[in-house]
């Protein structure tokens, strides 16, 4: 029944070692989002895809990249993780933008050693 | 970056009590207001999406109102139950596809 799946749930990486987080959906939604949530802070939108159109938030660091090879999958690549990138990363989907509710995955908690 | 503020930050209520919390957001270029419930170890779950000034929505014991002119939304829970314990997040969408979450209100319902 899982609709938005994130793997892994917990990821440990080393400082500077590239890491990829994955998200898949069974909803066939057009839009996929990646959020970063640091402890006690609001989830922050990093970027989103409307179909194949990539939309980067202005303040998302270049260290963060994303790929969406098909409708179902979306990846978050962190090229050189720093200690400040330790956070919960949430993936979400929606049918369209704007007024459509978002469906979230359970998140991946990233630890950087 | 726009500030979406939620208050209180946390709340403890007795089972059966009714409660409410606030989401404040900049009203310029407003497009939609989302409410989500996030239980520990689960995924955030959508409660409401509201767009029009004066909108009121209800789902069971939970309801929400929206004032787009002054930039606030209230979430109400009637007769709180232990299963209502969660963090309640609001998020405001603006024209240009900007989307900002608040930090949430953590609700604990004591049996």
Short mmCIF file of C-alpha atoms in Angstrom, two decimals:
data_model
loop_
_atom_site.label_atom_id
_atom_site.label_comp_id
_atom_site.label_asym_id
_atom_site.label_seq_id
_atom_site.Cartn_x
_atom_site.Cartn_y
_atom_site.Cartn_z
CA UNK A 1 0.00 0.00 0.00
CA UNK A 2 3.00 2.30 0.36
CA UNK A 3 2.55 5.18 -2.05
CA UNK A 4 5.75 7.19 -1.58
CA UNK A 5 8.75 5.11 -0.67
CA UNK A 6 12.10 6.39 0.46
CA UNK A 7 15.23 4.30 0.73
CA UNK A 8 17.09 3.95 2.89
CA UNK A 9 15.33 5.18 6.04
CA UNK A 10 18.67 5.86 7.67
CA UNK A 11 21.85 6.73 5.83
CA UNK A 12 25.28 7.30 7.28
CA UNK A 13 27.99 8.83 5.14
CA UNK A 14 31.40 10.34 5.67
CA UNK A 15 32.28 13.96 5.30
CA UNK A 16 32.84 14.66 1.62
CA UNK A 17 31.68 11.25 0.39
CA UNK A 18 28.91 11.51 -2.23
CA UNK A 19 25.59 10.06 -1.24
CA UNK A 20 22.34 9.41 -3.09
CA UNK A 21 18.90 9.22 -1.54
CA UNK A 22 16.08 7.67 -3.50
CA UNK A 23 12.34 8.17 -3.70
CA UNK A 24 9.73 6.25 -5.65
CA UNK A 25 5.99 6.66 -6.00
CA UNK A 26 3.09 4.48 -7.09
CA UNK A 27 0.65 7.38 -7.47
CA UNK A 28 1.66 8.43 -10.99
CA UNK A 29 1.82 12.03 -9.81
CA UNK A 30 3.32 14.70 -12.00
CA UNK A 31 5.17 16.57 -9.28
CA UNK A 32 7.92 15.29 -6.98
CA UNK A 33 9.54 17.37 -4.24
CA UNK A 34 12.61 17.12 -2.02
CA UNK A 35 12.64 18.79 1.39
CA UNK A 36 15.37 19.12 3.98
CA UNK A 37 14.42 19.31 7.63
CA UNK A 38 17.02 20.05 10.26
CA UNK A 39 16.32 19.54 13.92
CA UNK A 40 13.55 21.80 15.27
CA UNK A 41 13.33 23.68 11.98
CA UNK A 42 10.66 23.87 9.29
CA UNK A 43 10.97 21.55 6.32
CA UNK A 44 12.69 23.51 3.57
CA UNK A 45 11.95 22.91 -0.10
CA UNK A 46 15.14 22.17 -2.01
CA UNK A 47 13.70 21.58 -5.49
CA UNK A 48 10.85 19.98 -7.33
CA UNK A 49 10.06 18.42 -10.68
CA UNK A 50 6.92 19.02 -12.63
CA UNK A 51 7.13 16.04 -14.93
CA UNK A 52 10.63 16.48 -16.37
CA UNK A 53 10.86 20.20 -15.66
CA UNK A 54 13.31 20.84 -12.85
CA UNK A 55 12.70 23.76 -10.48
CA UNK A 56 15.52 24.67 -8.14
CA UNK A 57 14.89 26.91 -5.13
CA UNK A 58 17.10 29.99 -5.27
CA UNK A 59 18.91 29.24 -2.02
CA UNK A 60 19.51 25.51 -2.54
CA UNK A 61 23.28 24.94 -2.44
CA UNK A 62 24.99 23.66 -5.59
CA UNK A 63 26.12 20.67 -3.55
CA UNK A 64 22.57 19.31 -3.91
CA UNK A 65 21.47 17.87 -7.23
CA UNK A 66 18.47 15.86 -8.33
CA UNK A 67 17.53 13.45 -11.07
CA UNK A 68 14.17 12.18 -12.22
CA UNK A 69 14.75 9.44 -14.79
CA UNK A 70 11.04 8.57 -15.05
CA UNK A 71 7.68 9.40 -13.47
CA UNK A 72 8.13 6.97 -10.60
CA UNK A 73 11.63 7.72 -9.37
CA UNK A 74 13.46 10.77 -8.11
CA UNK A 75 16.94 10.94 -6.61
CA UNK A 76 18.70 13.43 -4.38
CA UNK A 77 22.47 13.55 -4.83
CA UNK A 78 24.65 15.29 -2.30
CA UNK A 79 28.01 15.66 -3.98
CA UNK A 80 30.19 16.47 -0.99
CA UNK A 81 28.23 16.19 2.25
CA UNK A 82 29.26 18.45 5.07
CA UNK A 83 28.38 18.15 8.73
CA UNK A 84 25.71 20.80 8.18
CA UNK A 85 23.90 18.56 5.71
CA UNK A 86 22.88 16.11 8.42
CA UNK A 87 19.10 16.25 8.40
CA UNK A 88 15.88 14.45 7.60
CA UNK A 89 15.22 14.44 3.85
CA UNK A 90 11.59 14.17 2.85
CA UNK A 91 10.26 13.29 -0.58
CA UNK A 92 6.72 14.23 -1.55
CA UNK A 93 4.50 14.03 -4.60
CA UNK A 94 1.40 15.82 -5.81
CA UNK A 95 -0.84 15.52 -8.81
CA UNK A 96 -0.30 19.14 -9.79
CA UNK A 97 1.20 22.25 -8.29
CA UNK A 98 -0.53 24.83 -6.14
CA UNK A 99 -3.76 23.51 -4.69
CA UNK A 100 -3.03 19.81 -4.64
CA UNK A 101 -2.15 18.12 -1.39
CA UNK A 102 1.24 16.53 -1.12
CA UNK A 103 1.84 12.90 -0.27
CA UNK A 104 4.98 12.33 1.74
CA UNK A 105 7.37 9.46 2.19
CA UNK A 106 8.65 8.53 5.64
CA UNK A 107 11.92 10.39 5.11
CA UNK A 108 15.59 9.44 5.13
CA UNK A 109 17.63 10.56 8.10
CA UNK A 110 21.13 11.38 6.97
CA UNK A 111 24.06 11.34 9.37
CA UNK A 112 27.42 12.76 8.27
CA UNK A 113 30.47 11.58 10.19
CA UNK B 1 12.50 33.57 2.14
CA UNK B 2 9.13 34.15 3.79
CA UNK B 3 8.38 33.36 7.42
CA UNK B 4 5.48 31.08 8.20
CA UNK B 5 4.97 31.03 11.94
CA UNK B 6 3.08 28.56 14.06
CA UNK B 7 2.02 28.90 17.66
CA UNK B 8 2.22 27.51 20.17
CA UNK B 9 5.38 25.49 19.57
CA UNK B 10 4.03 22.68 21.78
CA UNK B 11 0.87 21.93 23.63
CA UNK B 12 -0.26 19.36 26.19
CA UNK B 13 -3.98 18.81 26.66
CA UNK B 14 -6.13 16.33 28.53
CA UNK B 15 -8.13 13.76 26.62
CA UNK B 16 -11.52 15.24 25.80
CA UNK B 17 -10.33 18.86 25.74
CA UNK B 18 -10.76 20.93 22.64
CA UNK B 19 -7.76 22.86 21.37
CA UNK B 20 -6.63 25.13 18.60
CA UNK B 21 -3.43 26.49 17.14
CA UNK B 22 -2.41 29.20 14.74
CA UNK B 23 -0.51 29.51 11.49
CA UNK B 24 0.53 33.03 10.41
CA UNK B 25 1.85 33.75 6.96
CA UNK B 26 2.64 36.72 4.70
CA UNK B 27 -0.51 37.46 2.71
CA UNK B 28 1.10 39.09 -0.32
CA UNK B 29 0.95 36.83 -3.43
CA UNK B 30 -0.75 34.12 -1.37
CA UNK B 31 -2.06 31.12 -3.32
CA UNK B 32 -2.88 28.24 -0.92
CA UNK B 33 -2.53 27.11 2.68
CA UNK B 34 -1.83 23.48 3.53
CA UNK B 35 -2.17 21.69 6.89
CA UNK B 36 -0.39 18.39 7.56
CA UNK B 37 -0.31 16.03 10.52
CA UNK B 38 2.97 14.27 11.23
CA UNK B 39 2.95 11.40 13.71
CA UNK B 40 6.24 10.12 15.05
CA UNK B 41 7.88 7.52 12.79
CA UNK B 42 5.25 8.04 10.08
CA UNK B 43 4.91 10.18 6.97
CA UNK B 44 3.30 13.62 7.10
CA UNK B 45 -0.34 13.31 6.09
CA UNK B 46 -2.40 16.02 4.43
CA UNK B 47 -5.36 17.37 6.39
CA UNK B 48 -6.55 20.36 4.37
CA UNK B 49 -5.67 22.60 1.46
CA UNK B 50 -7.44 25.95 1.49
CA UNK B 51 -7.31 28.82 -0.95
CA UNK B 52 -10.19 31.24 -0.43
CA UNK B 53 -10.55 33.90 2.22
CA UNK B 54 -13.12 32.68 4.74
CA UNK B 55 -12.67 29.03 3.78
CA UNK B 56 -13.62 26.54 6.47
CA UNK B 57 -12.87 22.85 6.14
CA UNK B 58 -13.69 19.93 8.40
CA UNK B 59 -12.54 16.34 8.68
CA UNK B 60 -14.08 14.48 11.60
CA UNK B 61 -13.17 16.32 14.79
CA UNK B 62 -10.62 18.53 13.07
CA UNK B 63 -11.47 21.76 11.31
CA UNK B 64 -9.60 24.73 9.92
CA UNK B 65 -10.33 28.30 8.91
CA UNK B 66 -8.48 30.69 6.65
CA UNK B 67 -8.10 34.47 6.57
CA UNK B 68 -6.04 35.45 3.56
CA UNK B 69 -6.39 39.19 4.09
CA UNK B 70 -4.69 39.19 7.46
CA UNK B 71 -2.60 36.08 6.83
CA UNK B 72 -3.63 33.47 9.36
CA UNK B 73 -5.25 30.07 9.66
CA UNK B 74 -6.59 28.29 12.73
CA UNK B 75 -6.70 24.54 13.22
CA UNK B 76 -9.24 23.25 15.75
CA UNK B 77 -9.46 19.82 17.32
CA UNK B 78 -12.66 19.03 19.18
CA UNK B 79 -12.58 16.46 21.98
CA UNK B 80 -8.87 15.58 21.66
CA UNK B 81 -7.95 11.91 21.73
CA UNK B 82 -4.53 10.33 22.40
CA UNK B 83 -4.32 9.35 18.72
CA UNK B 84 -4.38 13.07 17.84
CA UNK B 85 -0.90 13.41 19.36
CA UNK B 86 1.34 14.55 16.51
CA UNK B 87 3.08 17.56 15.06
CA UNK B 88 0.78 19.74 13.00
CA UNK B 89 2.50 21.58 10.18
CA UNK B 90 1.14 24.36 8.03
CA UNK B 91 2.64 25.47 4.74
CA UNK B 92 1.87 28.44 2.58
CA UNK B 93 2.16 28.48 -1.20
CA UNK B 94 2.66 31.65 -3.19
CA UNK B 95 2.40 32.57 -6.85
CA UNK B 96 5.66 31.61 -8.50
CA UNK B 97 5.49 28.22 -6.80
CA UNK B 98 7.22 29.31 -3.60
CA UNK B 99 6.24 27.00 -0.77
CA UNK B 100 7.13 27.55 2.88
CA UNK B 101 6.47 25.39 5.93
CA UNK B 102 6.17 26.51 9.53
CA UNK B 103 8.06 24.72 12.29
CA UNK B 104 4.93 22.99 13.53
CA UNK B 105 2.91 22.68 16.71
CA UNK B 106 3.60 19.52 18.71
CA UNK B 107 0.42 18.28 20.36
CA UNK B 108 0.39 15.73 23.17
CA UNK B 109 -2.96 14.45 24.37
CA UNK B 110 -2.76 12.99 27.86
CA UNK B 111 -5.13 10.08 28.55
#
